[in-house]
PDB file of C-alpha atoms and ligand atoms in Angstrom:
ATOM      1  CA  MET Q   1      25.923  23.186  -3.343  1.00 92.00           C
ATOM      2  CA  PHE Q   2      25.884  20.268  -1.344  1.00 95.00           C
ATOM      3  CA  SER Q   3      27.234  18.673   2.005  1.00 94.00           C
ATOM      4  CA  ILE Q   4      28.364  15.426   3.315  1.00 94.00           C
ATOM      5  CA  ILE Q   5      28.699  13.936   6.808  1.00 92.00           C
ATOM      6  CA  GLU Q   6      30.054  10.534   7.433  1.00 88.00           C
ATOM      7  CA  VAL Q   7      28.387   8.677   9.923  1.00 84.00           C
ATOM      8  CA  ARG Q   8      30.466   6.111  11.320  1.00 81.00           C
ATOM      9  CA  THR Q   9      28.567   2.998  11.658  1.00 75.00           C
ATOM     10  CA  MET Q  10      29.831  -0.392  11.812  1.00 73.00           C
ATOM     11  CA  PRO Q  11      31.505  -1.981  10.030  1.00 73.00           C
ATOM     12  CA  PHE Q  12      31.286   0.383   7.307  1.00 79.00           C
ATOM     13  CA  PRO Q  13      30.287   4.206   7.401  1.00 84.00           C
ATOM     14  CA  VAL Q  14      27.424   5.776   5.564  1.00 88.00           C
ATOM     15  CA  GLN Q  15      27.277   9.317   4.027  1.00 92.00           C
ATOM     16  CA  VAL Q  16      24.937  11.407   4.741  1.00 93.00           C
ATOM     17  CA  ARG Q  17      24.644  13.769   1.639  1.00 95.00           C
ATOM     18  CA  ILE Q  18      22.556  17.456   1.687  1.00 95.00           C
ATOM     19  CA  GLU Q  19      21.576  19.102  -1.429  1.00 96.00           C
ATOM     20  CA  HIS Q  20      21.499  22.675  -0.843  1.00 94.00           C
ATOM     21  CA  LEU Q  21      19.503  24.057  -3.450  1.00 95.00           C
ATOM     22  CA  THR Q  22      16.518  21.585  -2.318  1.00 94.00           C
ATOM     23  CA  GLY Q  23      16.941  20.730   1.107  1.00 93.00           C
ATOM     24  CA  HIS Q  24      17.022  16.942  -0.128  1.00 95.00           C
ATOM     25  CA  GLN Q  25      18.996  14.887   2.059  1.00 93.00           C
ATOM     26  CA  CYS Q  26      19.842  10.787   0.870  1.00 94.00           C
ATOM     27  CA  ARG Q  27      22.073   8.208   2.746  1.00 92.00           C
ATOM     28  CA  ILE Q  28      24.540   6.410   0.727  1.00 93.00           C
ATOM     29  CA  SER Q  29      25.559   2.764   2.324  1.00 88.00           C
ATOM     30  CA  PRO Q  30      28.030   1.261   0.169  1.00 86.00           C
ATOM     31  CA  LEU Q  31      27.669  -1.959   1.888  1.00 81.00           C
ATOM     32  CA  ARG Q  32      23.808  -2.297   0.898  1.00 74.00           C
ATOM     33  CA  GLY Q  33      24.895  -2.901  -2.839  1.00 75.00           C
ATOM     34  CA  GLU Q  34      26.270  -6.340  -1.735  1.00 74.00           C
ATOM     35  CA  ARG Q  35      23.089  -7.668  -0.904  1.00 66.00           C
ATOM     36  CA  CYS Q  36      22.034  -7.421  -4.524  1.00 64.00           C
ATOM     37  CA  ILE Q  37      18.415  -7.040  -3.572  1.00 61.00           C
ATOM     38  CA  GLY Q  38      16.416  -7.363  -6.895  1.00 60.00           C
ATOM     39  CA  THR Q  39      19.378  -7.028  -9.365  1.00 62.00           C
ATOM     40  CA  GLY Q  40      21.177  -9.545 -11.514  1.00 54.00           C
ATOM     41  CA  ALA Q  41      19.014 -12.160 -13.356  1.00 49.00           C
ATOM     42  CA  TRP Q  42      15.322 -11.608 -14.299  1.00 50.00           C
ATOM     43  CA  ARG Q  43      13.151 -13.279 -16.552  1.00 52.00           C
ATOM     44  CA  MET Q  44      11.179 -11.277 -19.062  1.00 50.00           C
ATOM     45  CA  GLN Q  45       7.437 -11.884 -17.818  1.00 50.00           C
ATOM     46  CA  ASP Q  46       4.693 -11.898 -20.606  1.00 50.00           C
ATOM     47  CA  GLY Q  47       1.390 -10.328 -20.321  1.00 47.00           C
ATOM     48  CA  GLY Q  48      -0.240 -13.865 -19.287  1.00 52.00           C
ATOM     49  CA  GLU Q  49      -3.869 -14.112 -19.809  1.00 56.00           C
ATOM     50  CA  VAL Q  50      -5.081 -10.557 -19.227  1.00 69.00           C
ATOM     51  CA  PRO Q  51      -5.726  -8.645 -22.114  1.00 88.00           C
ATOM     52  CA  CYS Q  52      -3.449  -5.973 -22.203  1.00 95.00           C
ATOM     53  CA  PRO Q  53      -5.352  -2.371 -23.395  1.00 96.00           C
ATOM     54  CA  PHE Q  54      -1.860  -0.933 -24.741  1.00 97.00           C
ATOM     55  CA  CYS Q  55      -1.411  -3.692 -27.233  1.00 97.00           C
ATOM     56  CA  PRO Q  56      -1.744  -2.587 -30.763  1.00 97.00           C
ATOM     57  CA  GLU Q  57      -5.257  -4.430 -31.605  1.00 97.00           C
ATOM     58  CA  ARG Q  58      -6.983  -2.959 -28.132  1.00 97.00           C
ATOM     59  CA  ILE Q  59      -5.339   0.614 -28.402  1.00 97.00           C
ATOM     60  CA  PRO Q  60      -8.624   1.412 -30.836  1.00 97.00           C
ATOM     61  CA  THR Q  61     -11.338   0.243 -28.409  1.00 96.00           C
ATOM     62  CA  ASP Q  62     -10.006   0.207 -24.862  1.00 95.00           C
ATOM     63  CA  THR Q  63      -8.031   3.450 -24.453  1.00 96.00           C
ATOM     64  CA  PRO Q  64      -9.644   6.902 -24.704  1.00 95.00           C
ATOM     65  CA  LEU Q  65      -9.325   9.654 -27.449  1.00 97.00           C
ATOM     66  CA  PHE Q  66      -8.326  13.582 -26.951  1.00 96.00           C
ATOM     67  CA  PRO Q  67     -11.096  16.015 -27.337  1.00 94.00           C
ATOM     68  CA  SER Q  68     -10.600  16.477 -30.892  1.00 95.00           C
ATOM     69  CA  GLY Q  69     -11.483  12.489 -31.505  1.00 97.00           C
ATOM     70  CA  GLU Q  70      -7.966  11.205 -32.194  1.00 97.00           C
ATOM     71  CA  ARG Q  71      -4.960   9.954 -30.768  1.00 98.00           C
ATOM     72  CA  VAL Q  72      -1.488  11.193 -31.335  1.00 98.00           C
ATOM     73  CA  CYS Q  73       0.774   8.613 -33.430  1.00 98.00           C
ATOM     74  CA  VAL Q  74       4.432   9.219 -33.923  1.00 98.00           C
ATOM     75  CA  GLY Q  75       6.333   6.713 -35.222  1.00 98.00           C
ATOM     76  CA  GLU Q  76       4.925   3.410 -33.699  1.00 97.00           C
ATOM     77  CA  SER Q  77       3.870   5.172 -30.284  1.00 98.00           C
ATOM     78  CA  VAL Q  78       0.667   6.025 -29.618  1.00 98.00           C
ATOM     79  CA  THR Q  79      -0.687   8.812 -27.110  1.00 98.00           C
ATOM     80  CA  PHE Q  80      -3.983   9.554 -25.715  1.00 98.00           C
ATOM     81  CA  PRO Q  81      -5.288  10.879 -22.062  1.00 96.00           C
ATOM     82  CA  ASN Q  82      -4.627   8.824 -19.349  1.00 93.00           C
ATOM     83  CA  MET Q  83      -7.878   6.971 -18.249  1.00 90.00           C
ATOM     84  CA  TYR Q  84      -7.045   7.649 -14.051  1.00 88.00           C
ATOM     85  CA  PRO Q  85      -5.254  10.792 -14.041  1.00 89.00           C
ATOM     86  CA  PHE Q  86      -3.932  12.567 -11.093  1.00 90.00           C
ATOM     87  CA  SER Q  87      -3.044  16.130 -13.097  1.00 91.00           C
ATOM     88  CA  ALA Q  88      -4.886  18.293 -14.576  1.00 91.00           C
ATOM     89  CA  PHE Q  89      -3.545  16.977 -17.342  1.00 93.00           C
ATOM     90  CA  HIS Q  90      -2.269  13.645 -18.137  1.00 94.00           C
ATOM     91  CA  ILE Q  91      -1.409  11.501 -20.934  1.00 97.00           C
ATOM     92  CA  VAL Q  92       0.048   8.119 -21.755  1.00 98.00           C
ATOM     93  CA  THR Q  93       1.980   7.356 -24.847  1.00 98.00           C
ATOM     94  CA  VAL Q  94       2.819   3.451 -25.369  1.00 98.00           C
ATOM     95  CA  ILE Q  95       6.024   3.478 -26.640  1.00 98.00           C
ATOM     96  CA  THR Q  96       6.057   0.511 -28.700  1.00 98.00           C
ATOM     97  CA  ARG Q  97       3.721  -1.777 -30.943  1.00 97.00           C
ATOM     98  CA  SER Q  98       5.481  -4.921 -28.826  1.00 97.00           C
ATOM     99  CA  HIS Q  99       4.579  -5.759 -25.157  1.00 96.00           C
ATOM    100  CA  ALA Q 100       7.647  -6.789 -24.697  1.00 95.00           C
ATOM    101  CA  PRO Q 101       9.806  -4.617 -21.832  1.00 94.00           C
ATOM    102  CA  GLY Q 102      12.368  -3.339 -24.769  1.00 91.00           C
ATOM    103  CA  PRO Q 103      15.432  -3.343 -25.437  1.00 95.00           C
ATOM    104  CA  PHE Q 104      14.487   0.078 -26.931  1.00 97.00           C
ATOM    105  CA  SER Q 105      15.691   1.517 -29.857  1.00 98.00           C
ATOM    106  CA  ILE Q 106      16.679   5.438 -30.209  1.00 98.00           C
ATOM    107  CA  ARG Q 107      14.008   5.622 -32.713  1.00 98.00           C
ATOM    108  CA  GLN Q 108      11.342   4.550 -30.640  1.00 98.00           C
ATOM    109  CA  ILE Q 109      12.206   6.515 -27.499  1.00 98.00           C
ATOM    110  CA  ALA Q 110      12.612   9.361 -29.522  1.00 98.00           C
ATOM    111  CA  ASP Q 111       9.194   9.315 -31.083  1.00 98.00           C
ATOM    112  CA  ALA Q 112       7.770   8.540 -27.790  1.00 98.00           C
ATOM    113  CA  LEU Q 113       9.388  11.564 -26.581  1.00 98.00           C
ATOM    114  CA  ALA Q 114       8.072  13.673 -29.718  1.00 98.00           C
ATOM    115  CA  ALA Q 115       4.685  12.726 -28.985  1.00 98.00           C
ATOM    116  CA  GLN Q 116       4.900  14.005 -25.100  1.00 98.00           C
ATOM    117  CA  TRP Q 117       6.219  17.250 -26.637  1.00 97.00           C
ATOM    118  CA  SER Q 118       3.692  17.733 -29.314  1.00 97.00           C
ATOM    119  CA  VAL Q 119       0.623  17.189 -26.725  1.00 98.00           C
ATOM    120  CA  LEU Q 120       1.906  18.899 -23.773  1.00 98.00           C
ATOM    121  CA  GLY Q 121       3.216  21.703 -25.633  1.00 97.00           C
ATOM    122  CA  GLU Q 122      -0.464  22.721 -26.171  1.00 95.00           C
ATOM    123  CA  VAL Q 123      -1.277  23.019 -22.706  1.00 95.00           C
ATOM    124  CA  GLN Q 124      -0.499  25.427 -20.052  1.00 94.00           C
ATOM    125  CA  GLY Q 125       1.435  25.240 -16.432  1.00 96.00           C
ATOM    126  CA  TYR Q 126       4.249  23.274 -15.340  1.00 97.00           C
ATOM    127  CA  ALA Q 127       4.886  19.936 -17.565  1.00 98.00           C
ATOM    128  CA  SER Q 128       7.207  16.704 -16.732  1.00 98.00           C
ATOM    129  CA  ILE Q 129       7.694  13.809 -18.927  1.00 98.00           C
ATOM    130  CA  ASN Q 130       7.984  10.806 -16.852  1.00 98.00           C
ATOM    131  CA  TRP Q 131       8.318   6.865 -17.211  1.00 98.00           C
ATOM    132  CA  ASN Q 132       7.879   4.191 -14.772  1.00 97.00           C
ATOM    133  CA  HIS Q 133       9.404   1.085 -16.128  1.00 97.00           C
ATOM    134  CA  LEU Q 134       8.223  -2.507 -15.017  1.00 96.00           C
ATOM    135  CA  SER Q 135       5.923  -3.345 -11.696  1.00 94.00           C
ATOM    136  CA  SER Q 136       8.879  -2.580  -9.322  1.00 95.00           C
ATOM    137  CA  ALA Q 137       9.374   0.848 -10.438  1.00 95.00           C
ATOM    138  CA  GLY Q 138       5.581   1.502 -10.269  1.00 94.00           C
ATOM    139  CA  ALA Q 139       4.640   0.698 -13.819  1.00 94.00           C
ATOM    140  CA  SER Q 140       0.887  -0.641 -13.178  1.00 90.00           C
ATOM    141  CA  MET Q 141       0.317  -1.636 -16.699  1.00 93.00           C
ATOM    142  CA  PRO Q 142       3.480  -3.975 -18.138  1.00 94.00           C
ATOM    143  CA  HIS Q 143       3.259  -2.387 -21.514  1.00 97.00           C
ATOM    144  CA  PRO Q 144       6.087   0.279 -21.930  1.00 98.00           C
ATOM    145  CA  HIS Q 145       4.824   3.738 -21.517  1.00 98.00           C
ATOM    146  CA  MET Q 146       5.616   7.240 -20.790  1.00 98.00           C
ATOM    147  CA  GLN Q 147       3.539   9.441 -18.964  1.00 97.00           C
ATOM    148  CA  GLY Q 148       3.424  13.611 -19.548  1.00 97.00           C
ATOM    149  CA  ILE Q 149       1.564  15.662 -16.862  1.00 96.00           C
ATOM    150  CA  ALA Q 150       0.979  19.413 -16.526  1.00 95.00           C
ATOM    151  CA  ASP Q 151      -0.386  21.464 -13.694  1.00 94.00           C
ATOM    152  CA  PRO Q 152      -1.014  25.011 -12.553  1.00 93.00           C
ATOM    153  CA  GLU Q 153       1.665  24.713  -9.882  1.00 94.00           C
ATOM    154  CA  PRO Q 154       4.808  22.312 -10.404  1.00 95.00           C
ATOM    155  CA  THR Q 155       5.319  19.236  -8.391  1.00 95.00           C
ATOM    156  CA  ALA Q 156       6.785  19.232  -4.928  1.00 94.00           C
ATOM    157  CA  TYR Q 157      10.645  18.548  -5.888  1.00 96.00           C
ATOM    158  CA  THR Q 158      10.148  21.251  -9.015  1.00 96.00           C
ATOM    159  CA  ARG Q 159       8.639  23.538  -6.681  1.00 95.00           C
ATOM    160  CA  ARG Q 160      11.875  23.179  -4.468  1.00 96.00           C
ATOM    161  CA  CYS Q 161      14.236  23.424  -7.525  1.00 97.00           C
ATOM    162  CA  LEU Q 162      12.727  26.490  -8.586  1.00 97.00           C
ATOM    163  CA  GLU Q 163      12.272  28.138  -5.239  1.00 96.00           C
ATOM    164  CA  GLY Q 164      16.293  27.364  -4.412  1.00 97.00           C
ATOM    165  CA  GLY Q 165      17.041  28.955  -7.576  1.00 97.00           C
ATOM    166  CA  ALA Q 166      15.444  32.444  -6.592  1.00 96.00           C
ATOM    167  CA  ARG Q 167      17.015  32.150  -3.275  1.00 96.00           C
ATOM    168  CA  TYR Q 168      20.332  31.718  -4.744  1.00 97.00           C
ATOM    169  CA  ARG Q 169      19.880  34.311  -7.511  1.00 97.00           C
ATOM    170  CA  GLU Q 170      18.886  36.518  -4.469  1.00 96.00           C
ATOM    171  CA  LYS Q 171      22.033  36.130  -2.582  1.00 97.00           C
ATOM    172  CA  THR Q 172      24.305  35.945  -5.321  1.00 97.00           C
ATOM    173  CA  GLY Q 173      23.501  37.527  -8.198  1.00 97.00           C
ATOM    174  CA  LYS Q 174      23.994  34.260 -10.099  1.00 97.00           C
ATOM    175  CA  ASN Q 175      22.345  31.651 -11.797  1.00 97.00           C
ATOM    176  CA  TYR Q 176      22.213  28.805  -9.845  1.00 98.00           C
ATOM    177  CA  TRP Q 177      21.787  26.185 -12.905  1.00 97.00           C
ATOM    178  CA  GLU Q 178      24.464  27.710 -15.028  1.00 97.00           C
ATOM    179  CA  THR Q 179      27.195  27.811 -11.998  1.00 97.00           C
ATOM    180  CA  PHE Q 180      25.882  24.134 -11.080  1.00 97.00           C
ATOM    181  CA  ILE Q 181      25.990  22.817 -14.830  1.00 98.00           C
ATOM    182  CA  GLU Q 182      29.336  24.196 -15.366  1.00 97.00           C
ATOM    183  CA  SER Q 183      30.763  23.085 -12.525  1.00 96.00           C
ATOM    184  CA  GLU Q 184      29.263  19.019 -13.202  1.00 97.00           C
ATOM    185  CA  ARG Q 185      30.264  19.602 -16.498  1.00 96.00           C
ATOM    186  CA  SER Q 186      33.708  19.190 -15.867  1.00 95.00           C
ATOM    187  CA  GLY Q 187      33.647  17.764 -12.460  1.00 97.00           C
ATOM    188  CA  PRO Q 188      34.317  13.870 -11.090  1.00 97.00           C
ATOM    189  CA  ARG Q 189      30.527  13.238 -11.903  1.00 98.00           C
ATOM    190  CA  HIS Q 190      30.511  13.818 -15.424  1.00 98.00           C
ATOM    191  CA  ILE Q 191      29.594  10.591 -17.638  1.00 98.00           C
ATOM    192  CA  PHE Q 192      29.264  11.633 -21.111  1.00 97.00           C
ATOM    193  CA  GLY Q 193      27.835  14.768 -23.245  1.00 97.00           C
ATOM    194  CA  SER Q 194      28.850  18.577 -23.843  1.00 96.00           C
ATOM    195  CA  GLU Q 195      25.982  20.445 -24.419  1.00 96.00           C
ATOM    196  CA  VAL Q 196      23.531  18.133 -23.037  1.00 98.00           C
ATOM    197  CA  PRO Q 197      25.898  17.127 -20.098  1.00 98.00           C
ATOM    198  CA  TRP Q 198      25.124  13.602 -18.562  1.00 98.00           C
ATOM    199  CA  CYS Q 199      26.464  13.608 -14.928  1.00 98.00           C
ATOM    200  CA  ALA Q 200      25.709  11.504 -11.577  1.00 98.00           C
ATOM    201  CA  HIS Q 201      23.838  13.519  -9.156  1.00 98.00           C
ATOM    202  CA  PRO Q 202      25.736  14.312  -6.325  1.00 97.00           C
ATOM    203  CA  VAL Q 203      22.537  13.901  -3.837  1.00 98.00           C
ATOM    204  CA  PRO Q 204      20.722  11.220  -5.594  1.00 97.00           C
ATOM    205  CA  LEU Q 205      16.335  10.597  -4.896  1.00 97.00           C
ATOM    206  CA  GLY Q 206      17.453   7.127  -5.857  1.00 97.00           C
ATOM    207  CA  GLU Q 207      19.897   4.593  -7.032  1.00 97.00           C
ATOM    208  CA  LYS Q 208      22.507   5.433  -9.590  1.00 98.00           C
ATOM    209  CA  GLU Q 209      20.471   8.706 -10.207  1.00 98.00           C
ATOM    210  CA  ILE Q 210      21.956  10.193 -13.605  1.00 98.00           C
ATOM    211  CA  ARG Q 211      20.767  13.664 -14.754  1.00 98.00           C
ATOM    212  CA  ALA Q 212      20.843  15.342 -18.082  1.00 98.00           C
ATOM    213  CA  TYR Q 213      20.764  18.853 -18.330  1.00 98.00           C
ATOM    214  CA  LEU Q 214      19.267  20.844 -21.150  1.00 98.00           C
ATOM    215  CA  PRO Q 215      20.383  24.598 -22.095  1.00 96.00           C
ATOM    216  CA  THR Q 216      17.014  25.939 -21.502  1.00 96.00           C
ATOM    217  CA  GLY Q 217      14.419  25.978 -19.167  1.00 97.00           C
ATOM    218  CA  ALA Q 218      10.621  25.708 -20.784  1.00 97.00           C
ATOM    219  CA  LEU Q 219       9.168  22.677 -22.849  1.00 97.00           C
ATOM    220  CA  SER Q 220       8.996  24.678 -26.307  1.00 95.00           C
ATOM    221  CA  GLU Q 221      12.674  25.660 -26.152  1.00 95.00           C
ATOM    222  CA  ALA Q 222      13.898  22.388 -25.478  1.00 95.00           C
ATOM    223  CA  GLU Q 223      12.395  20.676 -28.709  1.00 95.00           C
ATOM    224  CA  PRO Q 224      15.539  20.861 -30.579  1.00 97.00           C
ATOM    225  CA  TYR Q 225      16.903  18.219 -27.824  1.00 98.00           C
ATOM    226  CA  ILE Q 226      14.602  15.685 -28.298  1.00 98.00           C
ATOM    227  CA  ASP Q 227      17.092  13.221 -30.612  1.00 98.00           C
ATOM    228  CA  THR Q 228      20.061  13.947 -27.879  1.00 98.00           C
ATOM    229  CA  LEU Q 229      17.977  13.073 -24.624  1.00 98.00           C
ATOM    230  CA  ALA Q 230      16.620  10.186 -26.781  1.00 98.00           C
ATOM    231  CA  SER Q 231      20.278   9.130 -27.545  1.00 98.00           C
ATOM    232  CA  GLY Q 232      21.580   9.554 -23.980  1.00 98.00           C
ATOM    233  CA  LEU Q 233      18.464   7.678 -22.295  1.00 98.00           C
ATOM    234  CA  HIS Q 234      19.054   4.729 -24.751  1.00 98.00           C
ATOM    235  CA  ARG Q 235      22.792   4.541 -23.364  1.00 97.00           C
ATOM    236  CA  VAL Q 236      21.819   4.980 -19.621  1.00 98.00           C
ATOM    237  CA  ILE Q 237      19.272   2.361 -19.805  1.00 98.00           C
ATOM    238  CA  GLY Q 238      21.774  -0.085 -21.510  1.00 97.00           C
ATOM    239  CA  PHE Q 239      24.198   0.967 -18.628  1.00 97.00           C
ATOM    240  CA  TYR Q 240      21.527   0.086 -16.228  1.00 97.00           C
ATOM    241  CA  ARG Q 241      20.676  -3.232 -17.671  1.00 96.00           C
ATOM    242  CA  GLU Q 242      24.656  -4.285 -17.602  1.00 95.00           C
ATOM    243  CA  ARG Q 243      24.635  -3.555 -13.786  1.00 94.00           C
ATOM    244  CA  GLY Q 244      22.033  -5.564 -13.237  1.00 94.00           C
ATOM    245  CA  HIS Q 245      19.102  -2.943 -13.157  1.00 96.00           C
ATOM    246  CA  CYS Q 246      16.149  -3.534 -15.628  1.00 96.00           C
ATOM    247  CA  ALA Q 247      13.659  -1.360 -13.868  1.00 97.00           C
ATOM    248  CA  TYR Q 248      13.961   2.451 -13.519  1.00 98.00           C
ATOM    249  CA  ASN Q 249      12.063   5.849 -13.240  1.00 98.00           C
ATOM    250  CA  VAL Q 250      12.773   9.045 -15.500  1.00 98.00           C
ATOM    251  CA  ALA Q 251      11.183  12.579 -14.831  1.00 98.00           C
ATOM    252  CA  LEU Q 252      12.000  15.291 -17.362  1.00 98.00           C
ATOM    253  CA  ARG Q 253      10.694  18.278 -15.917  1.00 98.00           C
ATOM    254  CA  PHE Q 254      10.531  21.899 -16.878  1.00 98.00           C
ATOM    255  CA  ASP Q 255       9.481  25.505 -16.158  1.00 97.00           C
ATOM    256  CA  ARG Q 256       6.669  27.043 -17.085  1.00 97.00           C
ATOM    257  CA  GLU Q 257       6.597  29.154 -20.919  1.00 96.00           C
ATOM    258  CA  HIS Q 258       7.733  32.839 -20.358  1.00 94.00           C
ATOM    259  CA  SER Q 259       8.906  32.287 -16.572  1.00 93.00           C
ATOM    260  CA  GLY Q 260      11.607  34.299 -17.200  1.00 88.00           C
ATOM    261  CA  GLY Q 261      13.286  32.649 -14.400  1.00 89.00           C
ATOM    262  CA  ASP Q 262      16.843  30.725 -14.377  1.00 95.00           C
ATOM    263  CA  PHE Q 263      15.606  27.626 -14.230  1.00 97.00           C
ATOM    264  CA  ARG Q 264      17.012  24.750 -16.618  1.00 97.00           C
ATOM    265  CA  ALA Q 265      15.129  21.709 -17.559  1.00 98.00           C
ATOM    266  CA  PHE Q 266      16.487  18.285 -16.707  1.00 98.00           C
ATOM    267  CA  LEU Q 267      15.914  14.669 -16.840  1.00 98.00           C
ATOM    268  CA  SER Q 268      16.810  12.346 -14.183  1.00 98.00           C
ATOM    269  CA  ILE Q 269      16.869   8.706 -13.836  1.00 98.00           C
ATOM    270  CA  ILE Q 270      17.080   6.084 -11.380  1.00 98.00           C
ATOM    271  CA  ALA Q 271      17.652   2.666 -10.943  1.00 98.00           C
ATOM    272  CA  ARG Q 272      14.929   0.424  -9.216  1.00 97.00           C
ATOM    273  CA  VAL Q 273      14.659  -3.051  -7.911  1.00 94.00           C
ATOM    274  CA  ASN Q 274      14.045  -5.516 -10.564  1.00 95.00           C
ATOM    275  CA  PRO Q 275      10.499  -7.374 -10.243  1.00 93.00           C
ATOM    276  CA  THR Q 276      10.417 -10.535  -8.147  1.00 88.00           C
ATOM    277  CA  PRO Q 277       8.073 -13.099  -6.951  1.00 87.00           C
ATOM    278  CA  ALA Q 278       8.258 -12.240  -3.473  1.00 85.00           C
ATOM    279  CA  GLY Q 279       7.539  -8.372  -4.725  1.00 84.00           C
ATOM    280  CA  THR Q 280      10.779  -6.870  -2.624  1.00 86.00           C
ATOM    281  CA  SER Q 281      10.296  -3.056  -2.648  1.00 90.00           C
ATOM    282  CA  ASP Q 282      13.120  -0.187  -2.629  1.00 92.00           C
ATOM    283  CA  SER Q 283      11.049   2.148  -1.100  1.00 92.00           C
ATOM    284  CA  ALA Q 284      10.613   1.639   2.229  1.00 93.00           C
ATOM    285  CA  PHE Q 285      10.061   3.777   5.421  1.00 94.00           C
ATOM    286  CA  MET Q 286      13.086   5.988   4.646  1.00 94.00           C
ATOM    287  CA  GLU Q 287      12.233   6.777   1.043  1.00 95.00           C
ATOM    288  CA  ARG Q 288       8.100   6.824   1.936  1.00 93.00           C
ATOM    289  CA  LEU Q 289       7.833   8.472   5.595  1.00 94.00           C
ATOM    290  CA  HIS Q 290      11.064  10.213   5.769  1.00 94.00           C
ATOM    291  CA  SER Q 291      11.685  11.797   2.288  1.00 94.00           C
ATOM    292  CA  GLU Q 292      15.346  10.285   2.684  1.00 95.00           C
ATOM    293  CA  PRO Q 293      16.097   7.361  -0.099  1.00 96.00           C
ATOM    294  CA  VAL Q 294      19.125   5.231   1.015  1.00 95.00           C
ATOM    295  CA  LEU Q 295      21.317   3.859  -1.750  1.00 94.00           C
ATOM    296  CA  PHE Q 296      24.408   1.996  -2.495  1.00 93.00           C
ATOM    297  CA  THR Q 297      26.472   3.440  -5.199  1.00 95.00           C
ATOM    298  CA  ILE Q 298      28.569   6.470  -4.425  1.00 96.00           C
ATOM    299  CA  PRO Q 299      27.750   9.064  -7.099  1.00 97.00           C
ATOM    300  CA  GLU Q 300      31.572   9.509  -7.705  1.00 97.00           C
ATOM    301  CA  ASP Q 301      31.939   5.891  -8.677  1.00 96.00           C
ATOM    302  CA  LEU Q 302      29.300   6.051 -11.790  1.00 97.00           C
ATOM    303  CA  PRO Q 303      31.694   7.486 -14.072  1.00 97.00           C
ATOM    304  CA  LEU Q 304      34.117   5.038 -13.498  1.00 96.00           C
ATOM    305  CA  LEU Q 305      31.259   2.185 -13.690  1.00 95.00           C
ATOM    306  CA  PHE Q 306      29.796   3.635 -16.999  1.00 95.00           C
ATOM    307  CA  ALA Q 307      33.843   3.483 -18.486  1.00 93.00           C
ATOM    308  CA  ASP Q 308      34.138   0.125 -17.517  1.00 86.00           C
ATOM    309  CA  ARG Q 309      31.357  -1.009 -20.017  1.00 77.00           C
ATOM    310  CA  ARG Q 310      31.939  -4.040 -21.975  1.00 54.00           C
TER     311      ARG Q 310
HETATM  312 ZN1  LIG Z 401       0.452  -4.776 -24.352  1.00 56.75          ZN
END
């Protein structure tokens, strides 16, 4: 389901990996990990003097309401329409009352996910639940928040997954996702979880990518797994933190309702460089202009790193 090409660079070889389902390609250069770009010590930055519209005292005046005249509150999370949407339907869920960038409890993550679920469940199209954590991961607001989007068409990578799965079905008569998830569940990249397995992805979209696969495709059918996803996400975020990564991106993508397709909803999380005064980015010409991320952790090493946790 993927291939590896060893490129003989000096002093260490680089792997080029290609995912057959999507055509996605990445490079893995373990040597780059030794540079420790943007990991290690990172001090929490506060909001400074700028008033934060996501802090509890400002949400009622500074954030929009749904057409119903309300915001959706689940636990301490608050959900409202995005003021600057880039999707047909685009919502924001402020995860915590606290402005601090974590740590988060499983309950806080589960409540924010449940809020996204309840609002996205009301709209048509291809939905996803996303989270940019910290400025270096693209968060424009430091106050922790998730974003849900839904559009009549899938995003580019989701489309490649859906079309790749349809091609696989045509060629083999089998469900790509069932076949793939079954082999990952018992393979060298499995980290934890059985019904919802969490596995290092063989051809990562970003550093230390870990995916969780749900046994179902559409948002409405996946609702019973909110707590499982929240506790898994909590474990992976803790693992990232121990490895020196405070910033990350998350995407949980779904098929549309009643598609009759083979797709299985899955969550991806990737580690990002930490915010630095120099503004160092891990998104450079290879990532942005060649669509080919350069990473430093071999996916098959991730389960060992995870097992080594203190
Ligand atoms: Zn705030």
